[in-house]
PDB file of C-alpha atoms and ligand atoms in Angstrom:
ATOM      1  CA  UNK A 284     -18.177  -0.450   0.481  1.00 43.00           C
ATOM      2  CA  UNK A 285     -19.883  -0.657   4.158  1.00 43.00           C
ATOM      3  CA  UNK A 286     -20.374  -4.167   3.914  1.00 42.00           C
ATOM      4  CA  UNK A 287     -16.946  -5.424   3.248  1.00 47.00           C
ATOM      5  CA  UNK A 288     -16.514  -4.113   6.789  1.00 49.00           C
ATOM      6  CA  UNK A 289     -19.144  -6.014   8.422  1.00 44.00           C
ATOM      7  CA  UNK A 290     -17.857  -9.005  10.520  1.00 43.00           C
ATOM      8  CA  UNK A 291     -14.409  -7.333  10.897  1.00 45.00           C
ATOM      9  CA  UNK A 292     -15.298  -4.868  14.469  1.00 42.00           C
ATOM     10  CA  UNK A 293     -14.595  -8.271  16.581  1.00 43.00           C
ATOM     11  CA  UNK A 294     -11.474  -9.396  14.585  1.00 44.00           C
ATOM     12  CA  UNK A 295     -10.278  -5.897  14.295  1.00 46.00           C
ATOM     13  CA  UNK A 296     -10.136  -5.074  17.775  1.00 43.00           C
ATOM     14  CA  UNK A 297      -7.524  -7.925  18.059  1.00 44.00           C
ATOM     15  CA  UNK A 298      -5.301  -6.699  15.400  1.00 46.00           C
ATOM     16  CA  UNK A 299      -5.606  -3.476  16.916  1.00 45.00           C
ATOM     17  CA  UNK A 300      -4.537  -4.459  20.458  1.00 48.00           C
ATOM     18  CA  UNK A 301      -1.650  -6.335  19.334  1.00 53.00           C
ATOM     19  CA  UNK A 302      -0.362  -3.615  17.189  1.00 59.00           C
ATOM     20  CA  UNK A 303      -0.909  -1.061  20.178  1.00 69.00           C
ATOM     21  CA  UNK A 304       1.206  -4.243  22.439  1.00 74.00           C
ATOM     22  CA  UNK A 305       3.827  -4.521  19.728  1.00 73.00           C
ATOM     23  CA  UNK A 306       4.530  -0.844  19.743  1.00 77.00           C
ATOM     24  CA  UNK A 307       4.592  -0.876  23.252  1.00 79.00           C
ATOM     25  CA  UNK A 308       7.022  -3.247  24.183  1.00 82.00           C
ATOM     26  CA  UNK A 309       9.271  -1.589  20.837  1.00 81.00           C
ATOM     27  CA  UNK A 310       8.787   1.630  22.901  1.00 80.00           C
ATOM     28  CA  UNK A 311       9.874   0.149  26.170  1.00 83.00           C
ATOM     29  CA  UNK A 312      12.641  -1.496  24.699  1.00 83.00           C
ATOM     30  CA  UNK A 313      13.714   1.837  22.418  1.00 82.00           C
ATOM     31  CA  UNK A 314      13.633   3.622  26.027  1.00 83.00           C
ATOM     32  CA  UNK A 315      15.902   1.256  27.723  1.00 84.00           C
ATOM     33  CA  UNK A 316      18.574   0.487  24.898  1.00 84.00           C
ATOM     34  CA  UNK A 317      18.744   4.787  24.788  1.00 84.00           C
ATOM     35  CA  UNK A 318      19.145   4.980  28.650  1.00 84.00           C
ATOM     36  CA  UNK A 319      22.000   2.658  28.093  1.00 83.00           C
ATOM     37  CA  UNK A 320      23.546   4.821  25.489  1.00 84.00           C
ATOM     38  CA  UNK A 321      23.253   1.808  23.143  1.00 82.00           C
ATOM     39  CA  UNK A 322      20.886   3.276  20.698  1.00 81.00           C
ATOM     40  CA  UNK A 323      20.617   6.756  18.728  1.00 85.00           C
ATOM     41  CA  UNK A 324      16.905   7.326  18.927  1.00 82.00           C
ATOM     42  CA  UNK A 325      17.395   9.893  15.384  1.00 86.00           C
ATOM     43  CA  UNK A 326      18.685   6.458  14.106  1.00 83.00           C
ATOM     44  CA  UNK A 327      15.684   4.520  15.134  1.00 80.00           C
ATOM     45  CA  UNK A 328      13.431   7.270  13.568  1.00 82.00           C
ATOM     46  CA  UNK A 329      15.840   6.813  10.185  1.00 81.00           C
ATOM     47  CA  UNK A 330      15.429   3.529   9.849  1.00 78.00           C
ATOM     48  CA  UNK A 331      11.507   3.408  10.330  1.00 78.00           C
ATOM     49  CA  UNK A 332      11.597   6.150   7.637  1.00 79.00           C
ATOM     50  CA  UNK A 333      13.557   3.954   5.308  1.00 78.00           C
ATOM     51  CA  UNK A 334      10.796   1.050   6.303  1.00 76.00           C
ATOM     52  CA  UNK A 335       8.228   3.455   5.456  1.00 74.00           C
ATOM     53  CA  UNK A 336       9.456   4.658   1.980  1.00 73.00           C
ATOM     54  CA  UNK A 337      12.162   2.431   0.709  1.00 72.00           C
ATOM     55  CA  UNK A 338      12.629  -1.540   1.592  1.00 78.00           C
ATOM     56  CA  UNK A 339       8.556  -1.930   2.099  1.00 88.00           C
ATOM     57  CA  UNK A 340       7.016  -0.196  -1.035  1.00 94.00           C
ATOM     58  CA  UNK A 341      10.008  -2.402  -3.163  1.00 94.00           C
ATOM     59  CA  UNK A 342       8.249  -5.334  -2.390  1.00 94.00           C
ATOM     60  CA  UNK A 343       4.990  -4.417  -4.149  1.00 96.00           C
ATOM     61  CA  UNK A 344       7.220  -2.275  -7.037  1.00 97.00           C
ATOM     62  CA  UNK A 345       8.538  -5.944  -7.848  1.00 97.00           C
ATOM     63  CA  UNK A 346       4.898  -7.167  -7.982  1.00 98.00           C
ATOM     64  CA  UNK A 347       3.683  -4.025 -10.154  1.00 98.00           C
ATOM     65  CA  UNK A 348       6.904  -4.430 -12.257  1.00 98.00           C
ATOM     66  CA  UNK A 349       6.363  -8.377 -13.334  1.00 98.00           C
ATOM     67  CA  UNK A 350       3.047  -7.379 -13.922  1.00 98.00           C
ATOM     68  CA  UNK A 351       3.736  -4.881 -16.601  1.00 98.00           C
ATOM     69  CA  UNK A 352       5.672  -7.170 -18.494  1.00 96.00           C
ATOM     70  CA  UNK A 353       4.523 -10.444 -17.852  1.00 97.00           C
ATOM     71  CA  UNK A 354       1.005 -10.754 -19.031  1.00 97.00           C
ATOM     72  CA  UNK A 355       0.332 -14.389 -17.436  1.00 98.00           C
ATOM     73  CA  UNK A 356       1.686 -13.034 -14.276  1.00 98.00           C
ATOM     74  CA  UNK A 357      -0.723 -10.037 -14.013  1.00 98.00           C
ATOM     75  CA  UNK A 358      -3.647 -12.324 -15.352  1.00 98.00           C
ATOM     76  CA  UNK A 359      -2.611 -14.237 -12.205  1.00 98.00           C
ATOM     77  CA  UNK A 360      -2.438 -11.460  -9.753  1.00 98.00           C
ATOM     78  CA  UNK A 361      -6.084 -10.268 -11.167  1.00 98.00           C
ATOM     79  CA  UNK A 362      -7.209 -13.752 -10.365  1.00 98.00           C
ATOM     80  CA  UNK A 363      -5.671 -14.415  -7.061  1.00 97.00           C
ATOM     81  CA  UNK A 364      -3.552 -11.750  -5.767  1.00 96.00           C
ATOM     82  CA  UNK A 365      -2.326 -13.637  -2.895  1.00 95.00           C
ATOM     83  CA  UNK A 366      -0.757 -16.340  -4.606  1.00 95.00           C
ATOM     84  CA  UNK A 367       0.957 -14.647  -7.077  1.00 96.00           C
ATOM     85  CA  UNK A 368       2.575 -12.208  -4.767  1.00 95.00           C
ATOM     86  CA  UNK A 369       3.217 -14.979  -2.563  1.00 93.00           C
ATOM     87  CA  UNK A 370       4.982 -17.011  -5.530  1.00 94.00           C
ATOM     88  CA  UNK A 371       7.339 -13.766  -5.052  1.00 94.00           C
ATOM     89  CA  UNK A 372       8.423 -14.491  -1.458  1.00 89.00           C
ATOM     90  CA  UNK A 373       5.849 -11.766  -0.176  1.00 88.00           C
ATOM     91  CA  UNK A 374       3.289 -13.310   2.346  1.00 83.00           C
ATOM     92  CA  UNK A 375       1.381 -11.547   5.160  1.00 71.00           C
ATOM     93  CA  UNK A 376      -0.021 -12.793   8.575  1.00 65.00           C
ATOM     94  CA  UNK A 377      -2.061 -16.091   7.964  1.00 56.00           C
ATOM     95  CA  UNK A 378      -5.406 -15.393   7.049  1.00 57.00           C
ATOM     96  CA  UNK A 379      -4.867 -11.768   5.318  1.00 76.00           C
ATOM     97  CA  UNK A 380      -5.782 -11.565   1.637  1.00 92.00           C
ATOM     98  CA  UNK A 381      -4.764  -9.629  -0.873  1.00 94.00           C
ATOM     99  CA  UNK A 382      -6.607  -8.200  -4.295  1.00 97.00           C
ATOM    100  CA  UNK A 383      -5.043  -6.409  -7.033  1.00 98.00           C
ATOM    101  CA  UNK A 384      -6.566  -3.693  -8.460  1.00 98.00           C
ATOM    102  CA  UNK A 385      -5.377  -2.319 -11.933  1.00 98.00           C
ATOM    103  CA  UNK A 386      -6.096   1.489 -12.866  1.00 98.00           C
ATOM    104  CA  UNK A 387      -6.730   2.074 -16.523  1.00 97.00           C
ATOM    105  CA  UNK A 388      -7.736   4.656 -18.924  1.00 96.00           C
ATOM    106  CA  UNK A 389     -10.910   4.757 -17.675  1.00 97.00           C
ATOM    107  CA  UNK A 390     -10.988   4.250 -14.059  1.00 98.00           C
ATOM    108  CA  UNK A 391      -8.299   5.128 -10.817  1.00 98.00           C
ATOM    109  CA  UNK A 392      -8.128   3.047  -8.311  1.00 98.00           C
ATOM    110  CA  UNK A 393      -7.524   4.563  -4.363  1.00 98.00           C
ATOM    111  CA  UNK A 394      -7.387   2.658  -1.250  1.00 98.00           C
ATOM    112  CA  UNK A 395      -7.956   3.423   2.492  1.00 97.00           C
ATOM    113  CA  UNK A 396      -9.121   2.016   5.673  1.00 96.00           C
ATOM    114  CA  UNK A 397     -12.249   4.123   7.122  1.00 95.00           C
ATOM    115  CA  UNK A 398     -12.061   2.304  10.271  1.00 93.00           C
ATOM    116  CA  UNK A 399      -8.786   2.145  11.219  1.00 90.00           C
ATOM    117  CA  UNK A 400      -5.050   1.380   9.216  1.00 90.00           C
ATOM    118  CA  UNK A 401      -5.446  -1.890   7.372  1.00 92.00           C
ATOM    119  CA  UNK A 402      -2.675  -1.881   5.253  1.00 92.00           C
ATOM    120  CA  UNK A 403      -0.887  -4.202   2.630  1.00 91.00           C
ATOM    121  CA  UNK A 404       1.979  -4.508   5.246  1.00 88.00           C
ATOM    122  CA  UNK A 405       3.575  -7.747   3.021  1.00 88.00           C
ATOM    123  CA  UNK A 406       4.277  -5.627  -0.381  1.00 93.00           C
ATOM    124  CA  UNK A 407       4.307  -2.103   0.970  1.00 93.00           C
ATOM    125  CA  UNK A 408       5.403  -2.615   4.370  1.00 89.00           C
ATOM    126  CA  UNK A 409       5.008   0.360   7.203  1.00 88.00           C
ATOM    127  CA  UNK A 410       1.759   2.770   6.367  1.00 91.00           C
ATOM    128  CA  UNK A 411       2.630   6.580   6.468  1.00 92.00           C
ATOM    129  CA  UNK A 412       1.347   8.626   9.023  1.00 91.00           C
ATOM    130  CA  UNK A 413      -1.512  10.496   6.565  1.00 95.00           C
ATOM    131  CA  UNK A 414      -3.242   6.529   5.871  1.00 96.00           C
ATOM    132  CA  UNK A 415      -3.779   6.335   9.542  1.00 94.00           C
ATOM    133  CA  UNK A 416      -5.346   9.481   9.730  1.00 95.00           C
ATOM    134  CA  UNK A 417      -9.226  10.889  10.432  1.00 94.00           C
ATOM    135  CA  UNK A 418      -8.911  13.640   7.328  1.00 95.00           C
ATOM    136  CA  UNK A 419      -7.733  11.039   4.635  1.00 97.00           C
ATOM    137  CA  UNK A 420      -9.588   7.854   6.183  1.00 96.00           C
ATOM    138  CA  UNK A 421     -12.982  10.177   5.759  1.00 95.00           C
ATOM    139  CA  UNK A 422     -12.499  12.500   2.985  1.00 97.00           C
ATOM    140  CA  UNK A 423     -10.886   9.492   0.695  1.00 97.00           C
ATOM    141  CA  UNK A 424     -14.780   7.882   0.499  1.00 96.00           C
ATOM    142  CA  UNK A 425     -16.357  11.417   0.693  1.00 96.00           C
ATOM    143  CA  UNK A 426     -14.497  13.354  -1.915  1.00 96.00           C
ATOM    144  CA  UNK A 427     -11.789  11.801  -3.204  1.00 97.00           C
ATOM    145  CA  UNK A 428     -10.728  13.686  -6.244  1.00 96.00           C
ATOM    146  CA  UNK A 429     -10.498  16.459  -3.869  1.00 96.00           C
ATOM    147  CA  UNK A 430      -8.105  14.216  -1.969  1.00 97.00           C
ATOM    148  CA  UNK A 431      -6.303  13.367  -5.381  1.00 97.00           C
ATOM    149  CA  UNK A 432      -5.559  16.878  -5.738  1.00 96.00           C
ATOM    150  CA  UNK A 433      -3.991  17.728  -2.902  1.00 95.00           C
ATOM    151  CA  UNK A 434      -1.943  14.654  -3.257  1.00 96.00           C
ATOM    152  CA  UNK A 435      -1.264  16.764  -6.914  1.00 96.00           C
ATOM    153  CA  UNK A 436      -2.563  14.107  -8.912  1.00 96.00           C
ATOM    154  CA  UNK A 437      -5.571  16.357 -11.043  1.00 93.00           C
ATOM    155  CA  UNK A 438      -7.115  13.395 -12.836  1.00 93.00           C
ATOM    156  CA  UNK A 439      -9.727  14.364 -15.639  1.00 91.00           C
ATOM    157  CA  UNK A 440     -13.417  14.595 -14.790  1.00 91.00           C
ATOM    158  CA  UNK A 441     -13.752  11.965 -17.213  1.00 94.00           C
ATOM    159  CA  UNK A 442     -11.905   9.881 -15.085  1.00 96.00           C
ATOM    160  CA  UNK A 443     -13.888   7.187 -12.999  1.00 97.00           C
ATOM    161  CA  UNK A 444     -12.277   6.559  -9.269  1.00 98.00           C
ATOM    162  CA  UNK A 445     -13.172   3.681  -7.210  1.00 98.00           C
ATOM    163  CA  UNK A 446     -12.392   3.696  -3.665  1.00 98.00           C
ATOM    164  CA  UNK A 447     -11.355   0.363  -1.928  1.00 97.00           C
ATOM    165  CA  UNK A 448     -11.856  -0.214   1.597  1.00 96.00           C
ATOM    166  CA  UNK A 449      -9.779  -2.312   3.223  1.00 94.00           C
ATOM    167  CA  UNK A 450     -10.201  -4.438   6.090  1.00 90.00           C
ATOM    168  CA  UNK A 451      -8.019  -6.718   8.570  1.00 87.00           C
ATOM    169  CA  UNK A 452      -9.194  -9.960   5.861  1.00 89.00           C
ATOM    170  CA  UNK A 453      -9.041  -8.072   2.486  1.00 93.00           C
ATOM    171  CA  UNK A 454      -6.343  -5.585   1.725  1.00 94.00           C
ATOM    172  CA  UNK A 455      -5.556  -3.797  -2.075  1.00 96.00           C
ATOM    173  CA  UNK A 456      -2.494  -3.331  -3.750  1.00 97.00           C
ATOM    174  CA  UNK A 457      -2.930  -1.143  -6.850  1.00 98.00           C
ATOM    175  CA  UNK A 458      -1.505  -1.338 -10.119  1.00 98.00           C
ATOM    176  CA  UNK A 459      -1.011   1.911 -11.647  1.00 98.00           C
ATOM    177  CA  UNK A 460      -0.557   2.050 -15.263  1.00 98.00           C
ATOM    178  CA  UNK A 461       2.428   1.531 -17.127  1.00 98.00           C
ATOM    179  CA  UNK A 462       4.236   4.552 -18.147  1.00 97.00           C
ATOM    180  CA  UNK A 463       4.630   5.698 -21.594  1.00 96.00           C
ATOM    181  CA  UNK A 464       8.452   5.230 -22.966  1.00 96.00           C
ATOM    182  CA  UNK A 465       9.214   2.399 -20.737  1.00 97.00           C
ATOM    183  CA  UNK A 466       9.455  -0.402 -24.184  1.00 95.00           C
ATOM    184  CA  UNK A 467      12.498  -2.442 -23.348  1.00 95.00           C
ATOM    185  CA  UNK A 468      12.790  -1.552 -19.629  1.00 96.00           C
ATOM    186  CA  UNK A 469      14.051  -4.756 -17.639  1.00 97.00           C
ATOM    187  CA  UNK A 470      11.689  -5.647 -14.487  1.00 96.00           C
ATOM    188  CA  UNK A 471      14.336  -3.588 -12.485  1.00 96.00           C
ATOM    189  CA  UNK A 472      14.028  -0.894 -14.335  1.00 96.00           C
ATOM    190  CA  UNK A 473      10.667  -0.862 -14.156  1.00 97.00           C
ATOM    191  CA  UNK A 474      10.332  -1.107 -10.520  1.00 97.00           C
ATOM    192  CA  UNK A 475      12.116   1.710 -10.427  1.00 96.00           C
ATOM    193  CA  UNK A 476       8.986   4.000 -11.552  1.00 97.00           C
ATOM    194  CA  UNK A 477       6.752   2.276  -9.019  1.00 97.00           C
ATOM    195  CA  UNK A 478       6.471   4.965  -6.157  1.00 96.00           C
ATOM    196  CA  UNK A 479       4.651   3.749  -2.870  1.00 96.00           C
ATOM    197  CA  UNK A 480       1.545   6.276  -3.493  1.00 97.00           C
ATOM    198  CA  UNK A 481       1.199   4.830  -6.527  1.00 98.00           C
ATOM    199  CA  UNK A 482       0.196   1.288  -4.989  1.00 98.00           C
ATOM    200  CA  UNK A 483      -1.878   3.543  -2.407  1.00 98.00           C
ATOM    201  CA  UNK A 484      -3.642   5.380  -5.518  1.00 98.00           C
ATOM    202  CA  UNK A 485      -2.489   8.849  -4.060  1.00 98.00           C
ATOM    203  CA  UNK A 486      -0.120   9.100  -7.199  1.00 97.00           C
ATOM    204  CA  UNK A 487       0.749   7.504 -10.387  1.00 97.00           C
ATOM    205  CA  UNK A 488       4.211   5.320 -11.291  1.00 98.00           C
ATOM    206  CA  UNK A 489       6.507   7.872 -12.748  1.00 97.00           C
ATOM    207  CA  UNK A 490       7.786   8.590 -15.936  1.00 96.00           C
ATOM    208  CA  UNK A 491      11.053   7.695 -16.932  1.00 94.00           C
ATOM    209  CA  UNK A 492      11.981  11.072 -16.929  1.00 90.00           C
ATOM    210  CA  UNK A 493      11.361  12.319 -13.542  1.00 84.00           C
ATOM    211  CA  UNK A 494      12.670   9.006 -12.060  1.00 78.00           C
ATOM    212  CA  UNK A 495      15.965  10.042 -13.440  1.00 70.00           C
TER     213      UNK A 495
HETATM  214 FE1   FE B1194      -8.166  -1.111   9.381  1.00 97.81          FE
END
């Protein structure tokens, strides 16, 4: 897992600074368009909320969902991830990579960045706050069905989990598995049951039932 890291301090550091640089000048500009009266900043917060758990995460529930029920499609995305997401319209910052990773029966599949926030910002947009912090960045490698469980996903002991660790060149999408009783269901449908922690690894795509 260490090694995928190695070679990415120097690069890292860049995509670091510019994030901390992009924030600042949204920050300086957030201040000023308030001060004006122009801008609600409950609204801002709102709408980086809906970033966060709505428009973003669709993205990679479209990706998840054509996989289910395209078989050639998710043979593609196993193969190269990056083109076959990008065939959907979803492309990242030039040079980023993507690899799908498919949960089965046998094995769950969880992602996190130890060193910093790498995140599949192209199919699941803004991180949440808990995949940028210390607890879940270390405990995810050191103990992660311990992490699983307070996410209240209890996965059996039989169970195998591998932990990805992404980097600024490599970043994971997961494919959870596809729910029982969804026969029929159109690729809307099924993108329906595609939750954001499920691409993450922290949960599992819902039923059909509790997506009601
Ligand atoms: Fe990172």
């Amino acid at each position: 897992m260490s090694e995928r890291h190695h070679g990415h301090g120097h690069d890292h550091h860049h995509h670091d600074n510019h994030f901390t640089d992009m924030e600042a000048r949204v920050k300086a500009l957030e201040t000023v368009l308030t001060e004006k009266g122009l801008i609600d900043p409950a609204a801002i917060d709102a709408i980086v909320e809906t970033y966060e758990t709505k428009v973003g995460p669709r993205n990679g529930a479209r990706v998840v969902a054509k996989a289910w029920g395209d078989p050639q499609f998710a043979e593609w995305l196993k193969r190269d991830a990056t083109a076959a997401i990008a065939s959907l319209g979803f492309t990242g910052r030039q040079g980023e990579h993507m690899r799908a990773v498919f949960n089965t029966p046998d094995t769950h599949n969880l992602v996190v960045c130890t060193l910093c926030s790498c995140y599949p910002w192209a199919v699941l947009g803004l991180p949440p706050v808990w995949y940028k912090a210390p607890p879940y960045r270390s405990r995810a490698v050191i103990d992660p069905r311990g992490v699983l469980a307070e996410f209240g996903l209890e996965l059996s002991a039989a169970k195998k989990i591998r932990v990805w660790d992404s980097t600024a060149e490599l970043r994971y999408l997961v494919v959870p598995e596809r729910p029982d009783r969804t026969e029929g269901f159109s690729e809307e449908q099924l993108a329906e049951l595609v939750t954001r922690d499920s691409m993450i690894g922290t949960g599992l795509a819902l039923s059909p039932e509790a997506a009601r």
